[in-house]
PDB file of C-alpha atoms and ligand atoms in Angstrom:
ATOM      1  CA  MET A1238     -15.632   0.172 -17.831  1.00 87.00           C
ATOM      2  CA  LYS A1239     -14.186  -3.077 -16.311  1.00 94.00           C
ATOM      3  CA  LEU A1240     -10.919  -2.631 -14.353  1.00 96.00           C
ATOM      4  CA  PRO A1241      -7.776  -4.475 -15.459  1.00 97.00           C
ATOM      5  CA  PRO A1242      -7.394  -7.954 -13.906  1.00 98.00           C
ATOM      6  CA  SER A1243      -4.432  -6.800 -11.704  1.00 98.00           C
ATOM      7  CA  ILE A1244      -6.653  -4.304  -9.785  1.00 98.00           C
ATOM      8  CA  HIS A1245      -8.395  -5.911  -6.705  1.00 98.00           C
ATOM      9  CA  VAL A1246     -11.020  -3.885  -4.865  1.00 98.00           C
ATOM     10  CA  VAL A1247     -11.374  -5.216  -1.322  1.00 97.00           C
ATOM     11  CA  ASP A1248     -15.006  -4.694  -0.483  1.00 95.00           C
ATOM     12  CA  HIS A1249     -15.255  -6.327   3.011  1.00 97.00           C
ATOM     13  CA  PRO A1250     -17.805  -4.372   5.113  1.00 98.00           C
ATOM     14  CA  LEU A1251     -15.236  -3.389   7.726  1.00 98.00           C
ATOM     15  CA  VAL A1252     -12.923  -1.948   5.019  1.00 98.00           C
ATOM     16  CA  ARG A1253     -15.877  -0.009   3.529  1.00 98.00           C
ATOM     17  CA  HIS A1254     -16.919   1.387   6.968  1.00 98.00           C
ATOM     18  CA  LYS A1255     -13.402   2.458   7.859  1.00 98.00           C
ATOM     19  CA  LEU A1256     -12.889   4.038   4.473  1.00 98.00           C
ATOM     20  CA  THR A1257     -16.019   6.176   4.947  1.00 98.00           C
ATOM     21  CA  LYS A1258     -14.601   7.346   8.268  1.00 98.00           C
ATOM     22  CA  LEU A1259     -11.283   8.125   6.611  1.00 98.00           C
ATOM     23  CA  ARG A1260     -13.010  10.173   3.925  1.00 98.00           C
ATOM     24  CA  ASP A1261     -15.028  12.205   6.449  1.00 98.00           C
ATOM     25  CA  LYS A1262     -13.359  15.632   6.855  1.00 97.00           C
ATOM     26  CA  GLU A1263     -14.485  15.768  10.479  1.00 97.00           C
ATOM     27  CA  THR A1264     -12.233  12.760  11.378  1.00 97.00           C
ATOM     28  CA  SER A1265      -9.340  13.903  13.567  1.00 95.00           C
ATOM     29  CA  SER A1266      -5.671  13.129  12.811  1.00 95.00           C
ATOM     30  CA  ALA A1267      -5.570  10.679  15.715  1.00 96.00           C
ATOM     31  CA  ASN A1268      -8.529   8.784  14.361  1.00 97.00           C
ATOM     32  CA  PHE A1269      -7.264   8.980  10.803  1.00 97.00           C
ATOM     33  CA  ARG A1270      -4.022   7.405  11.922  1.00 97.00           C
ATOM     34  CA  ARG A1271      -5.817   4.597  13.789  1.00 98.00           C
ATOM     35  CA  LEU A1272      -8.159   3.899  10.868  1.00 98.00           C
ATOM     36  CA  LEU A1273      -5.283   3.841   8.332  1.00 98.00           C
ATOM     37  CA  ARG A1274      -3.447   1.290  10.493  1.00 98.00           C
ATOM     38  CA  GLU A1275      -6.600  -0.900  10.841  1.00 98.00           C
ATOM     39  CA  ILE A1276      -7.396  -0.804   7.138  1.00 98.00           C
ATOM     40  CA  GLY A1277      -3.751  -1.538   6.306  1.00 98.00           C
ATOM     41  CA  LEU A1278      -4.047  -4.768   8.263  1.00 98.00           C
ATOM     42  CA  LEU A1279      -7.325  -5.762   6.554  1.00 98.00           C
ATOM     43  CA  LEU A1280      -5.941  -4.964   3.000  1.00 98.00           C
ATOM     44  CA  GLY A1281      -2.740  -6.803   3.884  1.00 98.00           C
ATOM     45  CA  TYR A1282      -4.710  -9.867   4.959  1.00 97.00           C
ATOM     46  CA  ASP A1283      -6.185 -10.124   1.471  1.00 97.00           C
ATOM     47  CA  ALA A1284      -2.852  -9.329  -0.279  1.00 97.00           C
ATOM     48  CA  THR A1285      -1.008 -12.124   1.482  1.00 97.00           C
ATOM     49  CA  ARG A1286      -3.451 -14.952   0.748  1.00 96.00           C
ATOM     50  CA  ASP A1287      -1.004 -16.626  -1.661  1.00 95.00           C
ATOM     51  CA  LEU A1288       2.148 -16.518   0.474  1.00 95.00           C
ATOM     52  CA  ALA A1289       4.078 -19.813   0.146  1.00 94.00           C
ATOM     53  CA  LEU A1290       3.948 -22.320   3.049  1.00 96.00           C
ATOM     54  CA  VAL A1291       6.156 -25.220   3.990  1.00 97.00           C
ATOM     55  CA  ASP A1292       5.349 -28.092   6.373  1.00 98.00           C
ATOM     56  CA  ALA A1293       7.401 -28.273   9.574  1.00 98.00           C
ATOM     57  CA  ASP A1294       7.650 -30.832  12.362  1.00 98.00           C
ATOM     58  CA  ILE A1295       6.355 -29.455  15.595  1.00 98.00           C
ATOM     59  CA  ALA A1296       4.951 -30.854  18.831  1.00 98.00           C
ATOM     60  CA  THR A1297       1.665 -29.664  20.297  1.00 98.00           C
ATOM     61  CA  PRO A1298       1.146 -30.419  24.018  1.00 98.00           C
ATOM     62  CA  LEU A1299      -0.598 -33.634  22.867  1.00 98.00           C
ATOM     63  CA  GLY A1300       1.938 -34.916  20.409  1.00 98.00           C
ATOM     64  CA  PRO A1301       3.907 -34.421  17.252  1.00 98.00           C
ATOM     65  CA  MET A1302       2.485 -33.111  13.960  1.00 98.00           C
ATOM     66  CA  ARG A1303       3.482 -31.631  10.662  1.00 98.00           C
ATOM     67  CA  ALA A1304       2.058 -28.168  10.220  1.00 98.00           C
ATOM     68  CA  PRO A1305       2.461 -25.258   7.826  1.00 98.00           C
ATOM     69  CA  LEU A1306       4.741 -22.250   8.324  1.00 96.00           C
ATOM     70  CA  LEU A1307       5.577 -19.347   6.036  1.00 95.00           C
ATOM     71  CA  ASP A1308       8.341 -20.406   3.542  1.00 93.00           C
ATOM     72  CA  GLY A1309      11.289 -18.430   2.292  1.00 87.00           C
ATOM     73  CA  LYS A1310      12.904 -15.193   3.255  1.00 88.00           C
ATOM     74  CA  LYS A1311      11.083 -12.650   5.408  1.00 89.00           C
ATOM     75  CA  LEU A1312       8.496 -10.539   3.651  1.00 96.00           C
ATOM     76  CA  THR A1313       9.382  -6.885   3.101  1.00 98.00           C
ATOM     77  CA  ILE A1314       7.091  -3.931   3.597  1.00 98.00           C
ATOM     78  CA  VAL A1315       8.000  -0.805   1.657  1.00 98.00           C
ATOM     79  CA  PRO A1316       6.027   2.374   2.524  1.00 98.00           C
ATOM     80  CA  ILE A1317       6.272   5.375   0.199  1.00 98.00           C
ATOM     81  CA  LEU A1318       7.052   8.306   2.476  1.00 97.00           C
ATOM     82  CA  ARG A1319       5.353   9.999   4.034  1.00 94.00           C
ATOM     83  CA  ALA A1320       1.789   8.776   3.983  1.00 97.00           C
ATOM     84  CA  GLY A1321       2.728   5.146   3.374  1.00 98.00           C
ATOM     85  CA  LEU A1322       4.028   4.984   6.913  1.00 98.00           C
ATOM     86  CA  GLY A1323       0.399   4.952   8.197  1.00 97.00           C
ATOM     87  CA  LEU A1324      -0.492   1.938   6.178  1.00 97.00           C
ATOM     88  CA  ALA A1325       2.840   0.197   6.956  1.00 98.00           C
ATOM     89  CA  GLU A1326       1.890   0.245  10.664  1.00 98.00           C
ATOM     90  CA  GLY A1327      -1.108  -2.060   9.896  1.00 98.00           C
ATOM     91  CA  LEU A1328       1.031  -4.333   7.744  1.00 98.00           C
ATOM     92  CA  MET A1329       3.591  -4.611  10.483  1.00 98.00           C
ATOM     93  CA  ASP A1330       0.812  -5.655  12.917  1.00 97.00           C
ATOM     94  CA  LEU A1331      -0.083  -8.351  10.425  1.00 97.00           C
ATOM     95  CA  VAL A1332       3.524  -9.567   9.770  1.00 96.00           C
ATOM     96  CA  PRO A1333       5.583  -8.504  12.800  1.00 95.00           C
ATOM     97  CA  LEU A1334       8.708 -10.251  11.555  1.00 93.00           C
ATOM     98  CA  ALA A1335       8.699  -8.425   8.228  1.00 96.00           C
ATOM     99  CA  ARG A1336      11.653  -6.331   7.076  1.00 97.00           C
ATOM    100  CA  VAL A1337      10.929  -2.743   6.207  1.00 98.00           C
ATOM    101  CA  GLY A1338      12.366  -0.663   3.309  1.00 98.00           C
ATOM    102  CA  HIS A1339      11.586   2.948   2.607  1.00 98.00           C
ATOM    103  CA  ILE A1340      11.177   5.015  -0.569  1.00 98.00           C
ATOM    104  CA  GLY A1341      10.945   8.792  -0.108  1.00 97.00           C
ATOM    105  CA  LEU A1342       8.970  10.436  -2.930  1.00 96.00           C
ATOM    106  CA  TYR A1343       7.049  13.688  -3.171  1.00 91.00           C
ATOM    107  CA  ARG A1344       4.866  14.951  -5.969  1.00 90.00           C
ATOM    108  CA  ASP A1345       6.076  18.138  -7.584  1.00 91.00           C
ATOM    109  CA  PRO A1346       2.910  20.247  -7.240  1.00 88.00           C
ATOM    110  CA  ARG A1347       3.468  21.882 -10.669  1.00 90.00           C
ATOM    111  CA  THR A1348       4.320  18.858 -12.866  1.00 93.00           C
ATOM    112  CA  LEU A1349       2.745  16.178 -10.629  1.00 92.00           C
ATOM    113  CA  GLN A1350       5.853  14.077 -11.347  1.00 94.00           C
ATOM    114  CA  ALA A1351       7.419  12.038  -8.478  1.00 95.00           C
ATOM    115  CA  VAL A1352      10.722  13.306  -7.061  1.00 95.00           C
ATOM    116  CA  GLU A1353      12.856  10.747  -5.127  1.00 96.00           C
ATOM    117  CA  TYR A1354      14.646  11.809  -1.968  1.00 96.00           C
ATOM    118  CA  TYR A1355      15.343   8.521  -0.073  1.00 98.00           C
ATOM    119  CA  PHE A1356      15.787   4.833  -0.948  1.00 98.00           C
ATOM    120  CA  LYS A1357      16.777   2.081   1.494  1.00 98.00           C
ATOM    121  CA  LEU A1358      15.983  -1.606   1.254  1.00 97.00           C
ATOM    122  CA  PRO A1359      16.912  -4.783   3.121  1.00 96.00           C
ATOM    123  CA  PRO A1360      19.418  -7.096   1.350  1.00 93.00           C
ATOM    124  CA  ASP A1361      18.387  -9.900  -0.980  1.00 93.00           C
ATOM    125  CA  ILE A1362      15.263  -8.072  -2.143  1.00 96.00           C
ATOM    126  CA  GLY A1363      14.985 -10.397  -5.169  1.00 95.00           C
ATOM    127  CA  GLY A1364      14.079 -13.362  -3.005  1.00 93.00           C
ATOM    128  CA  ARG A1365      11.479 -11.596  -0.885  1.00 95.00           C
ATOM    129  CA  ASP A1366       7.715 -10.926  -1.231  1.00 96.00           C
ATOM    130  CA  VAL A1367       7.455  -7.097  -1.249  1.00 98.00           C
ATOM    131  CA  LEU A1368       4.352  -5.161  -0.238  1.00 98.00           C
ATOM    132  CA  VAL A1369       4.678  -1.512  -1.414  1.00 98.00           C
ATOM    133  CA  CYS A1370       2.226   0.742   0.311  1.00 98.00           C
ATOM    134  CA  ASP A1371       0.874   4.249  -0.162  1.00 98.00           C
ATOM    135  CA  PRO A1372      -2.687   5.341   0.715  1.00 98.00           C
ATOM    136  CA  MET A1373      -3.236   7.232  -2.566  1.00 98.00           C
ATOM    137  CA  LEU A1374      -2.853   6.133  -6.181  1.00 98.00           C
ATOM    138  CA  ALA A1375      -3.890   9.354  -7.945  1.00 97.00           C
ATOM    139  CA  THR A1376      -1.973   9.967 -11.281  1.00 97.00           C
ATOM    140  CA  ALA A1377       0.052   6.843 -10.352  1.00 97.00           C
ATOM    141  CA  HIS A1378       3.304   8.712 -11.014  1.00 97.00           C
ATOM    142  CA  SER A1379       4.558   7.964  -7.447  1.00 97.00           C
ATOM    143  CA  ALA A1380       3.490   4.277  -7.519  1.00 98.00           C
ATOM    144  CA  ILE A1381       4.985   3.674 -10.974  1.00 98.00           C
ATOM    145  CA  ALA A1382       8.266   5.380  -9.966  1.00 97.00           C
ATOM    146  CA  ALA A1383       8.467   3.362  -6.757  1.00 98.00           C
ATOM    147  CA  VAL A1384       7.905   0.076  -8.453  1.00 98.00           C
ATOM    148  CA  ASP A1385      10.315   1.012 -11.293  1.00 98.00           C
ATOM    149  CA  ARG A1386      12.921   1.720  -8.634  1.00 97.00           C
ATOM    150  CA  LEU A1387      12.216  -1.599  -6.740  1.00 98.00           C
ATOM    151  CA  LYS A1388      12.435  -3.631  -9.954  1.00 98.00           C
ATOM    152  CA  GLU A1389      15.750  -1.896 -10.858  1.00 97.00           C
ATOM    153  CA  ALA A1390      16.983  -2.922  -7.355  1.00 97.00           C
ATOM    154  CA  GLY A1391      16.048  -6.573  -8.149  1.00 97.00           C
ATOM    155  CA  ALA A1392      12.600  -6.956  -6.585  1.00 97.00           C
ATOM    156  CA  ARG A1393      10.511  -9.580  -8.456  1.00 96.00           C
ATOM    157  CA  LYS A1394       7.535 -10.481  -6.273  1.00 96.00           C
ATOM    158  CA  LEU A1395       5.732  -7.172  -5.691  1.00 98.00           C
ATOM    159  CA  LYS A1396       2.233  -6.122  -4.642  1.00 98.00           C
ATOM    160  CA  PHE A1397       0.897  -2.592  -4.187  1.00 98.00           C
ATOM    161  CA  ILE A1398      -1.471  -1.706  -1.362  1.00 98.00           C
ATOM    162  CA  CYS A1399      -3.430   1.579  -1.285  1.00 98.00           C
ATOM    163  CA  ILE A1400      -6.629   2.922   0.246  1.00 98.00           C
ATOM    164  CA  LEU A1401      -7.957   4.791  -2.694  1.00 98.00           C
ATOM    165  CA  ALA A1402      -7.078   4.714  -6.441  1.00 98.00           C
ATOM    166  CA  ALA A1403      -8.356   7.104  -9.061  1.00 98.00           C
ATOM    167  CA  ASP A1404      -9.786   5.175 -12.067  1.00 98.00           C
ATOM    168  CA  HIS A1405      -7.185   6.864 -14.304  1.00 97.00           C
ATOM    169  CA  GLY A1406      -4.328   6.005 -11.904  1.00 98.00           C
ATOM    170  CA  ALA A1407      -5.350   2.331 -11.518  1.00 98.00           C
ATOM    171  CA  ARG A1408      -5.424   1.887 -15.263  1.00 98.00           C
ATOM    172  CA  ALA A1409      -2.137   3.765 -15.762  1.00 98.00           C
ATOM    173  CA  PHE A1410      -0.374   1.623 -13.138  1.00 98.00           C
ATOM    174  CA  ALA A1411      -1.796  -1.623 -14.572  1.00 98.00           C
ATOM    175  CA  GLU A1412      -0.597  -0.699 -18.005  1.00 98.00           C
ATOM    176  CA  VAL A1413       2.997  -0.146 -16.961  1.00 98.00           C
ATOM    177  CA  HIS A1414       3.167  -2.845 -14.220  1.00 98.00           C
ATOM    178  CA  PRO A1415       0.538  -5.514 -15.098  1.00 98.00           C
ATOM    179  CA  ASP A1416       2.553  -8.051 -13.152  1.00 98.00           C
ATOM    180  CA  VAL A1417       2.069  -6.120  -9.861  1.00 98.00           C
ATOM    181  CA  PRO A1418      -1.359  -6.727  -8.246  1.00 98.00           C
ATOM    182  CA  VAL A1419      -2.975  -3.697  -6.622  1.00 98.00           C
ATOM    183  CA  PHE A1420      -5.136  -4.111  -3.539  1.00 98.00           C
ATOM    184  CA  THR A1421      -7.309  -1.012  -2.894  1.00 98.00           C
ATOM    185  CA  ALA A1422     -10.381  -0.310  -0.732  1.00 98.00           C
ATOM    186  CA  ALA A1423     -12.111   1.717  -3.567  1.00 98.00           C
ATOM    187  CA  VAL A1424     -11.636   3.221  -6.997  1.00 98.00           C
ATOM    188  CA  ASP A1425     -12.874   6.806  -7.320  1.00 98.00           C
ATOM    189  CA  PRO A1426     -13.927   8.267 -10.689  1.00 96.00           C
ATOM    190  CA  THR A1427     -12.119  11.574 -10.937  1.00 96.00           C
ATOM    191  CA  LEU A1428      -8.836  13.537 -10.549  1.00 97.00           C
ATOM    192  CA  ASN A1429      -9.120  17.299 -10.207  1.00 96.00           C
ATOM    193  CA  ASP A1430      -6.752  19.838 -11.871  1.00 93.00           C
ATOM    194  CA  HIS A1431      -4.290  19.564  -8.935  1.00 93.00           C
ATOM    195  CA  GLY A1432      -4.177  15.743  -9.271  1.00 94.00           C
ATOM    196  CA  TYR A1433      -6.273  15.137  -6.208  1.00 96.00           C
ATOM    197  CA  ILE A1434      -8.660  12.182  -6.130  1.00 98.00           C
ATOM    198  CA  VAL A1435     -12.354  13.240  -6.089  1.00 97.00           C
ATOM    199  CA  PRO A1436     -14.328  12.620  -3.904  1.00 97.00           C
ATOM    200  CA  GLY A1437     -11.238  11.053  -2.314  1.00 98.00           C
ATOM    201  CA  LEU A1438     -10.211  11.839   1.229  1.00 98.00           C
ATOM    202  CA  GLY A1439      -7.952  14.900   0.783  1.00 97.00           C
ATOM    203  CA  ASP A1440      -4.239  15.023   1.357  1.00 96.00           C
ATOM    204  CA  ALA A1441      -3.352  11.757   3.055  1.00 97.00           C
ATOM    205  CA  GLY A1442       0.049  12.884   4.439  1.00 96.00           C
ATOM    206  CA  ASP A1443      -1.303  16.128   5.837  1.00 96.00           C
ATOM    207  CA  ARG A1444      -4.314  14.406   7.466  1.00 97.00           C
ATOM    208  CA  LEU A1445      -2.102  11.647   8.891  1.00 96.00           C
ATOM    209  CA  PHE A1446       0.502  13.966  10.378  1.00 94.00           C
ATOM    210  CA  GLY A1447      -1.635  17.060  11.027  1.00 92.00           C
ATOM    211  CA  THR A1448       0.528  19.255   8.809  1.00 93.00           C
ATOM    212  CA  ARG A1449      -2.226  21.392   7.413  1.00 80.00           C
TER     213      ARG A1449
HETATM  214  C1  PRP B1971       0.849  11.725  -2.019  1.00 93.23           C
HETATM  215  C2  PRP B1971       0.468  10.217  -1.746  1.00 93.23           C
HETATM  216  C3  PRP B1971       1.229   9.524  -2.900  1.00 93.23           C
HETATM  217  C4  PRP B1971       1.082  10.522  -4.020  1.00 93.23           C
HETATM  218  C5  PRP B1971      -0.027  10.077  -4.920  1.00 93.23           C
HETATM  219  O1  PRP B1971       2.113  11.978  -1.509  1.00 93.23           O
HETATM  220  O2  PRP B1971       0.817   9.807  -0.494  1.00 93.23           O
HETATM  221  O3  PRP B1971       2.610   9.290  -2.600  1.00 93.23           O
HETATM  222  O4  PRP B1971       0.753  11.792  -3.443  1.00 93.23           O
HETATM  223  O5  PRP B1971      -0.157  10.830  -6.065  1.00 93.23           O
HETATM  224  P1  PRP B1971       0.216  10.352  -7.495  1.00 93.23           P
HETATM  225  O6  PRP B1971      -0.401   9.059  -7.747  1.00 93.23           O
HETATM  226  O7  PRP B1971      -0.338  11.427  -8.415  1.00 93.23           O
HETATM  227  O8  PRP B1971       1.751  10.265  -7.652  1.00 93.23           O
HETATM  228  P2  PRP B1971       2.743  13.447  -1.547  1.00 93.23           P
HETATM  229  O9  PRP B1971       3.542  13.603  -2.778  1.00 93.23           O
HETATM  230  O10 PRP B1971       1.665  14.418  -1.230  1.00 93.23           O
HETATM  231  O11 PRP B1971       3.774  13.330  -0.392  1.00 93.23           O
HETATM  232  P3  PRP B1971       3.630  13.075   1.182  1.00 93.23           P
HETATM  233  O12 PRP B1971       3.201  11.697   1.414  1.00 93.23           O
HETATM  234  O13 PRP B1971       5.029  13.370   1.697  1.00 93.23           O
HETATM  235  O14 PRP B1971       2.624  14.067   1.690  1.00 93.23           O
HETATM  236  N1  URA B1972      -2.159  12.635  -2.764  1.00 93.23           N
HETATM  237  C1  URA B1972      -3.062  12.685  -1.739  1.00 93.23           C
HETATM  238  O1  URA B1972      -2.703  12.717  -0.574  1.00 93.23           O
HETATM  239  N2  URA B1972      -4.371  12.794  -2.075  1.00 93.23           N
HETATM  240  C2  URA B1972      -4.824  12.786  -3.307  1.00 93.23           C
HETATM  241  O2  URA B1972      -6.045  12.865  -3.553  1.00 93.23           O
HETATM  242  C3  URA B1972      -3.864  12.717  -4.393  1.00 93.23           C
HETATM  243  C4  URA B1972      -2.547  12.636  -4.054  1.00 93.23           C
END
């Protein structure tokens, strides 16, 4: 069935190649970390296409010109801890002057509900473009809770960047937050009884940090 219009699957060949490497259980933590960073940059490139520009007067070595620069307050990257940190690295490569907020959430393994343990944002969040990132959108409980919290704090211009969404999670997120575009490398068909995406790539946080 067709995905909701707010869900964007980035199918660039480099993204697809790197996603396959991320999925492969033989990929080491070091390579997983590198690939997550690279794919974060590529997804971020697509997600930032519509950033506002303003013309400024500059001088090239050959003379004056008016040329475009990013307009407005600095963009803010908000990783959902822990695994979002891996994607945020790539987004920071893309926008080095970005501010960075953090949302600490973990999934209760029994209820699969998101439990918050940390929340810190830069000031004036309402005037900033915000890129929320987490590699996995499974049940979407974490993503929905993070965006709820950011909206409560005043954020208005939000996008969500992930590596893999479950079909169920993508639809659930789009239903609650249809105004927040999602950029993902793929949408997988199934969630297992433990809320893991199948075929997926396993536990993103554990693979990123080598904790299992
Ligand atoms: C993982 C992942 C997401 C969440 C996705 O985090 O990084 O935050 O699960 O699942 P959901 O869509 O069903 O909410 P986890 O809770 O394992 O925490 P971690 O990043 O600290 O490992
Ligand atoms: N969290 C993960 O890290 N992987 C999944 O498949 C689902 C949630």
